[in-house]
Tab-separated table of N, CA and C in Angstrom:
chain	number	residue	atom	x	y	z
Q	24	UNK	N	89.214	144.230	129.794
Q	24	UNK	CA	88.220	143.844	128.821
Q	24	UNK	C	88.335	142.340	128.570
Q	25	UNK	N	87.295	141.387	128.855
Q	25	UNK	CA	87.055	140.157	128.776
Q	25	UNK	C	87.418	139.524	127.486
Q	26	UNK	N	88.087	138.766	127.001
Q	26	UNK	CA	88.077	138.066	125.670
Q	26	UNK	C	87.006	137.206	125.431
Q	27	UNK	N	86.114	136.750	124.334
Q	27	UNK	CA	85.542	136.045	124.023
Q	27	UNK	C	85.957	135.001	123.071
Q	28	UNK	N	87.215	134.416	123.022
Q	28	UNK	CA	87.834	133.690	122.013
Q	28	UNK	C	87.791	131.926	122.018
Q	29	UNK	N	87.052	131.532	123.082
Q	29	UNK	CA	86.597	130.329	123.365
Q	29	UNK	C	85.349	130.097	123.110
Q	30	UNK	N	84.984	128.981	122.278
Q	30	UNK	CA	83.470	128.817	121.997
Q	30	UNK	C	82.919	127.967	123.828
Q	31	UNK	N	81.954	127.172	123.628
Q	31	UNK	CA	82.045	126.634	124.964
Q	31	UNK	C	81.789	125.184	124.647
Q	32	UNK	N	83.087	124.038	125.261
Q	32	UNK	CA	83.117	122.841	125.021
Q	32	UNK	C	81.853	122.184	124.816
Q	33	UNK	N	82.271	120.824	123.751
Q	33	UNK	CA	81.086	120.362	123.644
Q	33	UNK	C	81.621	119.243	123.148
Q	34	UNK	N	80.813	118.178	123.674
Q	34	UNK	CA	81.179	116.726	123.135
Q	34	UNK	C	80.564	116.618	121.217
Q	35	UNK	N	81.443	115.639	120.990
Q	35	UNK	CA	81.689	115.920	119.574
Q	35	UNK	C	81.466	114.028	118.682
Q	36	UNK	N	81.171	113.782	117.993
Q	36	UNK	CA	81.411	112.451	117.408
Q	36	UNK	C	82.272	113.034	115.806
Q	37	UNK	N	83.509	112.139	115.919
Q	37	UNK	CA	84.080	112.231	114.636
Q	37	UNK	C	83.889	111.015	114.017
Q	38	UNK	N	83.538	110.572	113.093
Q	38	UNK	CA	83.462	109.231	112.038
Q	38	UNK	C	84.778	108.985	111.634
Q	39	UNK	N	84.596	107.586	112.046
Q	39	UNK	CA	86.264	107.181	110.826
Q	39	UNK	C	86.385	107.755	109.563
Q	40	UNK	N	87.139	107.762	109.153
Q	40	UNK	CA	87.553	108.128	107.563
Q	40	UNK	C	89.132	107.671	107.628
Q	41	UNK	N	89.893	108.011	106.008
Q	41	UNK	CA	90.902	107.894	106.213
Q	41	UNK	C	91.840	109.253	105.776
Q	42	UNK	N	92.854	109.162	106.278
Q	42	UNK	CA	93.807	110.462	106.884
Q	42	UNK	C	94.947	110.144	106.052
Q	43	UNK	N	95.291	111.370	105.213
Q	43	UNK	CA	96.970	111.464	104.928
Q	43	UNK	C	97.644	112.295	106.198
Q	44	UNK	N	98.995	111.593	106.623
Q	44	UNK	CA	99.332	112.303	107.804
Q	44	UNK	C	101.115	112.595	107.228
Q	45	UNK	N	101.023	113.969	107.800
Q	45	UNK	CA	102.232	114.247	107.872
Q	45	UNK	C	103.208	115.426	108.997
Q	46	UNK	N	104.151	114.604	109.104
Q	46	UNK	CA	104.483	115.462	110.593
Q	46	UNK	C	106.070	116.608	109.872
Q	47	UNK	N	106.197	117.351	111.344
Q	47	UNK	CA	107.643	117.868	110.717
Q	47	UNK	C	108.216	118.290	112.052
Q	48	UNK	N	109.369	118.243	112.381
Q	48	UNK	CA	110.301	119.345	113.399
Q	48	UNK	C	110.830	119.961	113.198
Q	49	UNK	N	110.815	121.138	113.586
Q	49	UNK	CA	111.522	122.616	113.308
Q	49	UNK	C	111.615	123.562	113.892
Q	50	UNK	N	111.864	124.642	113.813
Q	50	UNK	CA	111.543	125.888	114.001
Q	50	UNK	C	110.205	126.576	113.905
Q	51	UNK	N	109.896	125.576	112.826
Q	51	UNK	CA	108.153	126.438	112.908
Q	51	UNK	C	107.635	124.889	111.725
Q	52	UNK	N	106.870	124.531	112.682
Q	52	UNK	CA	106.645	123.335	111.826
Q	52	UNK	C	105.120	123.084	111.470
Q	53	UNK	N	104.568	124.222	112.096
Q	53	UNK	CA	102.937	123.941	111.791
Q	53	UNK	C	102.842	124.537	110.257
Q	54	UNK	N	103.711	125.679	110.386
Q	54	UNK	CA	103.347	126.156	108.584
Q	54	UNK	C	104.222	125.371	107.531
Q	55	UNK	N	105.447	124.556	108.200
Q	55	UNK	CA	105.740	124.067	107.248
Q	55	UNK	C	105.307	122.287	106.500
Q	56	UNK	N	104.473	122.191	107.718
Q	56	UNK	CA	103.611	120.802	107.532
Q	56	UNK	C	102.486	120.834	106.506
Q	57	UNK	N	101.822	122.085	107.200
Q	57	UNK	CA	100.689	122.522	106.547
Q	57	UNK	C	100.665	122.681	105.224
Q	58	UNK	N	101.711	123.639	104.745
Q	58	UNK	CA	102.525	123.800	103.390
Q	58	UNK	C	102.835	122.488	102.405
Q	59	UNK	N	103.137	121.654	102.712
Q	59	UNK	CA	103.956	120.558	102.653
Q	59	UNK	C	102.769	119.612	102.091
Q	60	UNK	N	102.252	118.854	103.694
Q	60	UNK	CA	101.200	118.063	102.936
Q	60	UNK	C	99.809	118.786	101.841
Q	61	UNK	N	99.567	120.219	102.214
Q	61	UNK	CA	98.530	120.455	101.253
Q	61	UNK	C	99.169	120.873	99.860
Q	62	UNK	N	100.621	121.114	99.778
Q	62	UNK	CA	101.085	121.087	98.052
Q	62	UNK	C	100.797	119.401	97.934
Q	63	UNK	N	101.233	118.415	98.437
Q	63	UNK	CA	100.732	117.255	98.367
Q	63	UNK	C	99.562	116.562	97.788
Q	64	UNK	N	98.463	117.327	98.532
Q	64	UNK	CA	97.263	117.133	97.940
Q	64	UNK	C	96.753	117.208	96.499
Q	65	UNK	N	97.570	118.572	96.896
Q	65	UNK	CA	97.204	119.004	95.425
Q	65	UNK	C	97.638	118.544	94.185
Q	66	UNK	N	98.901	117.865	94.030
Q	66	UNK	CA	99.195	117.406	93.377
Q	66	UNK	C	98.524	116.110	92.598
Q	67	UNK	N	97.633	115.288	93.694
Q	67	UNK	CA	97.195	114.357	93.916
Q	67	UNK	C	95.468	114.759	93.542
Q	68	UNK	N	95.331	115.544	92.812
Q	68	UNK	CA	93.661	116.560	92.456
Q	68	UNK	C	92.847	116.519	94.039
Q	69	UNK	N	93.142	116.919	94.611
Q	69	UNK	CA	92.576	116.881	96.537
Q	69	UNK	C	92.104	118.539	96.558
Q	70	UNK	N	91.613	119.102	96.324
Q	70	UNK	CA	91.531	120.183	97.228
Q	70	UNK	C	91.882	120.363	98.623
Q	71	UNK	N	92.749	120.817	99.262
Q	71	UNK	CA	92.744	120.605	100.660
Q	71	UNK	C	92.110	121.725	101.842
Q	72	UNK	N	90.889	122.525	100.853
Q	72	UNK	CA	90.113	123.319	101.316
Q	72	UNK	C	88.456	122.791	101.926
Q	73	UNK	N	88.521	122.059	100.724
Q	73	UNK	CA	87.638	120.422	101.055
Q	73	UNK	C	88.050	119.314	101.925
Q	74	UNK	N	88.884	119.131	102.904
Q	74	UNK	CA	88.934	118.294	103.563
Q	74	UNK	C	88.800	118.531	105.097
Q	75	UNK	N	88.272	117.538	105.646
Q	75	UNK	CA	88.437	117.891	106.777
Q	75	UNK	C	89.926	117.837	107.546
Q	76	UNK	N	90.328	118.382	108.972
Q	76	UNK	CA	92.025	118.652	108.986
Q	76	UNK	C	91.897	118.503	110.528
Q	77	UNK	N	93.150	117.958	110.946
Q	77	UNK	CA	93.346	118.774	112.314
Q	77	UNK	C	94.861	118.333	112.384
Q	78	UNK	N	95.171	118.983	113.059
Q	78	UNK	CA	96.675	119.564	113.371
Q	78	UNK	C	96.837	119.232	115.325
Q	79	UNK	N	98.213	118.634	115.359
Q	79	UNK	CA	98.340	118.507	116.541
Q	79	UNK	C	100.088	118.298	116.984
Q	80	UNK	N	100.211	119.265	117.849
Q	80	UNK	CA	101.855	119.158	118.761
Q	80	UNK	C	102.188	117.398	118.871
Q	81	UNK	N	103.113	117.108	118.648
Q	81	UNK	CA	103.906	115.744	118.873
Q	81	UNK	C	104.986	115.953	119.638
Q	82	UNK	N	105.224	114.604	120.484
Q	82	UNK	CA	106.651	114.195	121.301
Q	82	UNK	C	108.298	114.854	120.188
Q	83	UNK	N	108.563	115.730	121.006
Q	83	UNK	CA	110.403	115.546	120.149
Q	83	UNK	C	111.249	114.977	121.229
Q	84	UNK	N	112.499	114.765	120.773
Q	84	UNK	CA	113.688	114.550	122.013
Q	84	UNK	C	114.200	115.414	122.852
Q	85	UNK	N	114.398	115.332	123.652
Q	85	UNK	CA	114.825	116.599	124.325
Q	85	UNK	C	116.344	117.633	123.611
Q	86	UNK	N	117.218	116.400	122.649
Q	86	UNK	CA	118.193	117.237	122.162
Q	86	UNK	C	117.569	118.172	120.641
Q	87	UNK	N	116.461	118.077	120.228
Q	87	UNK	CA	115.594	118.778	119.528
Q	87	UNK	C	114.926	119.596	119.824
Q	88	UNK	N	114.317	119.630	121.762
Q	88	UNK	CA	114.216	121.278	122.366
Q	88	UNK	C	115.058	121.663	122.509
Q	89	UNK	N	116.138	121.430	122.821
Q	89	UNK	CA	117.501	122.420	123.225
Q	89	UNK	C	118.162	123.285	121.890
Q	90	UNK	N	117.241	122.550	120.537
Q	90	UNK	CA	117.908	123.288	119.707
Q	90	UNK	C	116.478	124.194	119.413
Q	91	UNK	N	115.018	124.853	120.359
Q	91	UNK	CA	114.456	125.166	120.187
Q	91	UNK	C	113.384	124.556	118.787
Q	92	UNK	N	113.517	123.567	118.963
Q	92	UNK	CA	112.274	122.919	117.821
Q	92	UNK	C	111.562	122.789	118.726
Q	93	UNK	N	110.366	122.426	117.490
Q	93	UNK	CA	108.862	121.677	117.793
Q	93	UNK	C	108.274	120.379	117.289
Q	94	UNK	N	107.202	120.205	117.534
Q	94	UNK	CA	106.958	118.925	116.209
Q	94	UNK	C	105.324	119.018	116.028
Q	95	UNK	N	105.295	118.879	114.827
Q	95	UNK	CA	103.500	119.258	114.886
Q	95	UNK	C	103.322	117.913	113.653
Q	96	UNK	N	101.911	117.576	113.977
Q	96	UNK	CA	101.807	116.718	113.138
Q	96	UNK	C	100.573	116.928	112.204
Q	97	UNK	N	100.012	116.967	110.794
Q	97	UNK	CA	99.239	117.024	110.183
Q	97	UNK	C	98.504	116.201	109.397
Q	98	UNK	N	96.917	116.425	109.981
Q	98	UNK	CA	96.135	115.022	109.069
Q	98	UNK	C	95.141	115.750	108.065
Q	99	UNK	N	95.015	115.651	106.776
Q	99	UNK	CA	93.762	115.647	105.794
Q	99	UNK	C	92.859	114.441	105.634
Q	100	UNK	N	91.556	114.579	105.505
Q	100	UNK	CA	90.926	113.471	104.732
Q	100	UNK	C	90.949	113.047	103.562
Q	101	UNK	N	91.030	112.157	103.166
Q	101	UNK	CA	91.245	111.532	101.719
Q	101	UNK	C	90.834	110.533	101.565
Q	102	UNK	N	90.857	110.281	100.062
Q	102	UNK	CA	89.339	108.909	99.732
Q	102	UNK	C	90.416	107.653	100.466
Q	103	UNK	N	90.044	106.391	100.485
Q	103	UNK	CA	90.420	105.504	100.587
Q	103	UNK	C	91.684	104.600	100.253
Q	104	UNK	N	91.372	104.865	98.635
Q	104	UNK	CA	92.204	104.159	97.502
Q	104	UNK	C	93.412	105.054	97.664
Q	105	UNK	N	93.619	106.350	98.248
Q	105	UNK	CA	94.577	107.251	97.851
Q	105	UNK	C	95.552	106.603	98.450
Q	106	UNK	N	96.854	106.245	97.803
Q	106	UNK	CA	98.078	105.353	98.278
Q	106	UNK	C	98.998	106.411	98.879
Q	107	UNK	N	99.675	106.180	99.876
Q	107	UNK	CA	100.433	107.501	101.056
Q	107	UNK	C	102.042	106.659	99.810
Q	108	UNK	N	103.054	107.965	100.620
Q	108	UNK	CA	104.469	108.097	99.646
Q	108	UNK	C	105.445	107.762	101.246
Q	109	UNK	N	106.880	107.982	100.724
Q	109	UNK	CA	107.677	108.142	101.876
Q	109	UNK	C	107.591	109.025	103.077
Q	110	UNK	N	106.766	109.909	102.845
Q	110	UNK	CA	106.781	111.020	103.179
Q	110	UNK	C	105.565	111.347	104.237
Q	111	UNK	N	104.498	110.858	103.528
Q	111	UNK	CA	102.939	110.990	103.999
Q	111	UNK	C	102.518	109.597	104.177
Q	112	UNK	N	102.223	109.074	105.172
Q	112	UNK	CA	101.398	108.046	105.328
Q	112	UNK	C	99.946	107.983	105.021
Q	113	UNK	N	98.973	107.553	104.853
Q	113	UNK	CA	97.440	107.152	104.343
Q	113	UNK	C	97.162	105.980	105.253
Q	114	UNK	N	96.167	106.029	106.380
Q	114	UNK	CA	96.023	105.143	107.602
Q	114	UNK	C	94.361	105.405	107.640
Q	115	UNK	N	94.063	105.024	107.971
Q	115	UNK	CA	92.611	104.682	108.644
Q	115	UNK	C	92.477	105.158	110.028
Q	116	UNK	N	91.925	106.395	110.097
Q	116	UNK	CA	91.388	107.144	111.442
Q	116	UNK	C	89.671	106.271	112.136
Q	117	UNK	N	89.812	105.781	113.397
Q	117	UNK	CA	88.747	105.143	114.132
Q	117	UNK	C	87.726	105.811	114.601
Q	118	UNK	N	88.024	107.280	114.248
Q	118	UNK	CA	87.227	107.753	115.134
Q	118	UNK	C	86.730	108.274	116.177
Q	119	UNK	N	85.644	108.502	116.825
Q	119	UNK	CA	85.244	108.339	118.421
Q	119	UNK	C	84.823	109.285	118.686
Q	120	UNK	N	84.522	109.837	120.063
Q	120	UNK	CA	84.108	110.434	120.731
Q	120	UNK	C	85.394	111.820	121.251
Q	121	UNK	N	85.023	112.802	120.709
Q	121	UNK	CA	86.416	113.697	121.377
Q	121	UNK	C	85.090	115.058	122.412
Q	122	UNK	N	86.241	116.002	122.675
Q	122	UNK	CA	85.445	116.742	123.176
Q	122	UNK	C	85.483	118.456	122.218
Q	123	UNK	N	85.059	119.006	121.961
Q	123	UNK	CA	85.645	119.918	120.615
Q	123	UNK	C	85.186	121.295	121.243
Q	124	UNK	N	86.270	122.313	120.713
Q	124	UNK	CA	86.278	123.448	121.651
Q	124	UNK	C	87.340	124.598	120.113
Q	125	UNK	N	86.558	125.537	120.259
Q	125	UNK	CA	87.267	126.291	119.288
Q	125	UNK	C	87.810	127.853	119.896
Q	126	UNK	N	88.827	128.013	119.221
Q	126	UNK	CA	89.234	129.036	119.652
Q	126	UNK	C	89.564	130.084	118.256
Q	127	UNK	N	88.966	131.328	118.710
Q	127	UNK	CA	88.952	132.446	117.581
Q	127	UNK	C	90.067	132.892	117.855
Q	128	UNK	N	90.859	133.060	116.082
Q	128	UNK	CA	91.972	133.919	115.683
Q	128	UNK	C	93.015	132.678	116.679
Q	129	UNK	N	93.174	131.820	116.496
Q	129	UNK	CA	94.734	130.820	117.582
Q	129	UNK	C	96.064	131.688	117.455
Q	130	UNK	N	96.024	131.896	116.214
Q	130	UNK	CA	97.739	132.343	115.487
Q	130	UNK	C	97.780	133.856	116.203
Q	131	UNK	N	96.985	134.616	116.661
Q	131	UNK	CA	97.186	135.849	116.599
Q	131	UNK	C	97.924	135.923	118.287
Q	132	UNK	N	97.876	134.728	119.222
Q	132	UNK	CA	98.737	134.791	120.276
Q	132	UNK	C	98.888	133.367	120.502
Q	133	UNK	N	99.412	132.442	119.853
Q	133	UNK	CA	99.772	131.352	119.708
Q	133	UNK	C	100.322	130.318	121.023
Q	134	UNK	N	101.072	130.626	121.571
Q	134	UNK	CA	101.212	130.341	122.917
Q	134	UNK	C	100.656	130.430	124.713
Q	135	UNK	N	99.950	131.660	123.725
Q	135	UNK	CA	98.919	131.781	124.866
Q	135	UNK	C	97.513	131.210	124.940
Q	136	UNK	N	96.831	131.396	123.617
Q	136	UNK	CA	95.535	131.118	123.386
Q	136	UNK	C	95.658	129.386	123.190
Q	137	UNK	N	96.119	128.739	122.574
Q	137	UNK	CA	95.818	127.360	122.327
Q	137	UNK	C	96.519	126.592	123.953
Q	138	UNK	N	97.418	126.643	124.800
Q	138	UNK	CA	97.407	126.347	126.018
Q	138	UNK	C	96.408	126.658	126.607
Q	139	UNK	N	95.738	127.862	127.207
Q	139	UNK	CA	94.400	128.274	127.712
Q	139	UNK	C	93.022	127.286	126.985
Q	140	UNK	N	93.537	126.869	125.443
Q	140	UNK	CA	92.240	126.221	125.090
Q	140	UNK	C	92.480	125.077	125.553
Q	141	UNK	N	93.115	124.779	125.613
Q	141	UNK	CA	94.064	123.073	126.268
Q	141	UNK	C	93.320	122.809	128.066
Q	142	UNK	N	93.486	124.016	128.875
Q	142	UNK	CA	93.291	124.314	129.784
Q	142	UNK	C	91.753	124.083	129.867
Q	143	UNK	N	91.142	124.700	129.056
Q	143	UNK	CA	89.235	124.852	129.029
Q	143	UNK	C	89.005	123.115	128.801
Q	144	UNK	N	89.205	122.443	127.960
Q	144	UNK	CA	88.861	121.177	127.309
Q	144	UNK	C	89.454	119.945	128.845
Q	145	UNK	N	90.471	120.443	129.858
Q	145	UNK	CA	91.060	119.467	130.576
Q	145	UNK	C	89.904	120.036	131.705
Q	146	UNK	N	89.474	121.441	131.841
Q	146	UNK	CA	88.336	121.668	133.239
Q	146	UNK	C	87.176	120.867	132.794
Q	147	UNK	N	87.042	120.703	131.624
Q	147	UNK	CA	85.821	120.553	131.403
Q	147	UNK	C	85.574	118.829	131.731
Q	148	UNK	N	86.551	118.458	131.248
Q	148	UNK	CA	86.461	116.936	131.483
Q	148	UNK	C	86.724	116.758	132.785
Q	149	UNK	N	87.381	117.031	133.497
Q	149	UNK	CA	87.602	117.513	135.173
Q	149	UNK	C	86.245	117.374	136.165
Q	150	UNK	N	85.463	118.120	135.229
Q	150	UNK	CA	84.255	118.996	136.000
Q	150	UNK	C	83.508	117.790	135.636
Q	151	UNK	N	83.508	116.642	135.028
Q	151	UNK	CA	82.634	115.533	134.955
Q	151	UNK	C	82.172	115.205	133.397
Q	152	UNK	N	82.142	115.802	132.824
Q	152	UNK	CA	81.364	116.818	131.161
Q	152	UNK	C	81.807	115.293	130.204
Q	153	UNK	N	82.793	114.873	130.551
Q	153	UNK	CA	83.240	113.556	129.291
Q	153	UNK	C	83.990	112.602	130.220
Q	154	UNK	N	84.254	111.414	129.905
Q	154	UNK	CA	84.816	110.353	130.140
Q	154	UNK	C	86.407	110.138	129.648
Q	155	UNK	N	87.198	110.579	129.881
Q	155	UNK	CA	88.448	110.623	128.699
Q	155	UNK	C	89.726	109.592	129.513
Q	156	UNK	N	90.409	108.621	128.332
Q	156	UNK	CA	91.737	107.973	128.836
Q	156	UNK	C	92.764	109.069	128.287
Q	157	UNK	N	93.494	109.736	128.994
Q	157	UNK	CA	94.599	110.628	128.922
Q	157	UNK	C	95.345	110.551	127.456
Q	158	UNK	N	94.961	111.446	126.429
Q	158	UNK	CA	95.784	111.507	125.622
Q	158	UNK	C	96.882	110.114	124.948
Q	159	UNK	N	95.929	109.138	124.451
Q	159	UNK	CA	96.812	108.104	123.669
Q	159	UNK	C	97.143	108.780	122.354
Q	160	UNK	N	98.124	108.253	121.973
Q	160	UNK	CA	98.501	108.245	120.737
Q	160	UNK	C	97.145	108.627	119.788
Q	161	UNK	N	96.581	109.708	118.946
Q	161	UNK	CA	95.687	109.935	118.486
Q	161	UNK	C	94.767	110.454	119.199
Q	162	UNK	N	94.231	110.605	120.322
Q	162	UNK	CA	92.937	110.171	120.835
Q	162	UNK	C	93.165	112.012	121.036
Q	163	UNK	N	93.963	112.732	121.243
Q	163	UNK	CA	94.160	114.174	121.739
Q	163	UNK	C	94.036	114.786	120.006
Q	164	UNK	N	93.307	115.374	119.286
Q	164	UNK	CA	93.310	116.153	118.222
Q	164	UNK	C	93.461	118.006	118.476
């Protein structure tokens, strides 16, 4: 039985805005980022149901896989004026051109489904569909 859990790529324009970012390594670091910067928000009167978000895997050391970590990094939108802490930085996102591809239910096979979506978004640009410089710093959401 076929899955239908991939929408079908599509070039995308994101607008600058600016981003509270916050990363973590761990054992499980997407929920504890997630956790983390949106008590953050909140503290700060943010809804972080209202913002726009994206979440993305980061570089660790290799003596940080061997102890089975990860590293995920997390961005919210936030007004301007909002001043970042030790913790959370507040930077100015540029923008651009990405290619955007969704995948239904991610968490429910996590290792499988978001590689495979990884997989769809690299054929697609492959197949001619976008123009892309390989994953700089930011440019991969």
């Amino acid at each position: 039985m076929p899955e239908n859990i991939f929408s079908e790529p599509r070039n995308a324009h994101i607008p600058s805005s600016w981003m509270a970012k916050a990363r973590v390594v761990s054992l499980e670091p997407e929920n504890e980022v997630i956790s983390y910067l949106e008590a953050w928000l909140l503290e700060r009167n943010i809804d972080p149901q209202g913002c726009r978000k994206f979440g993305f895997d980061v570089m660790i050391s290799d003596q940080e896989r061997s102890e089975g970590k990860r590293g995920y990094e997390y961005w919210a939108e936030v007004p301007e004026t909002l001043q970042g802490t030790d913790t959370v930085a507040v930077e100015r996102f540029e923008g651009g051109e990405y290619i955007s591809l969704r995948i239904r239910d991610p968490f429910a096979d996590p290792f499988d489904r978001i590689p495979r979506g990884w997989q769809e978004l690299v054929k697609y640009v492959k197949d001619g569909h976008f123009a892309a410089d390989w994953c700089t710093p930011g440019s991969c959401l």
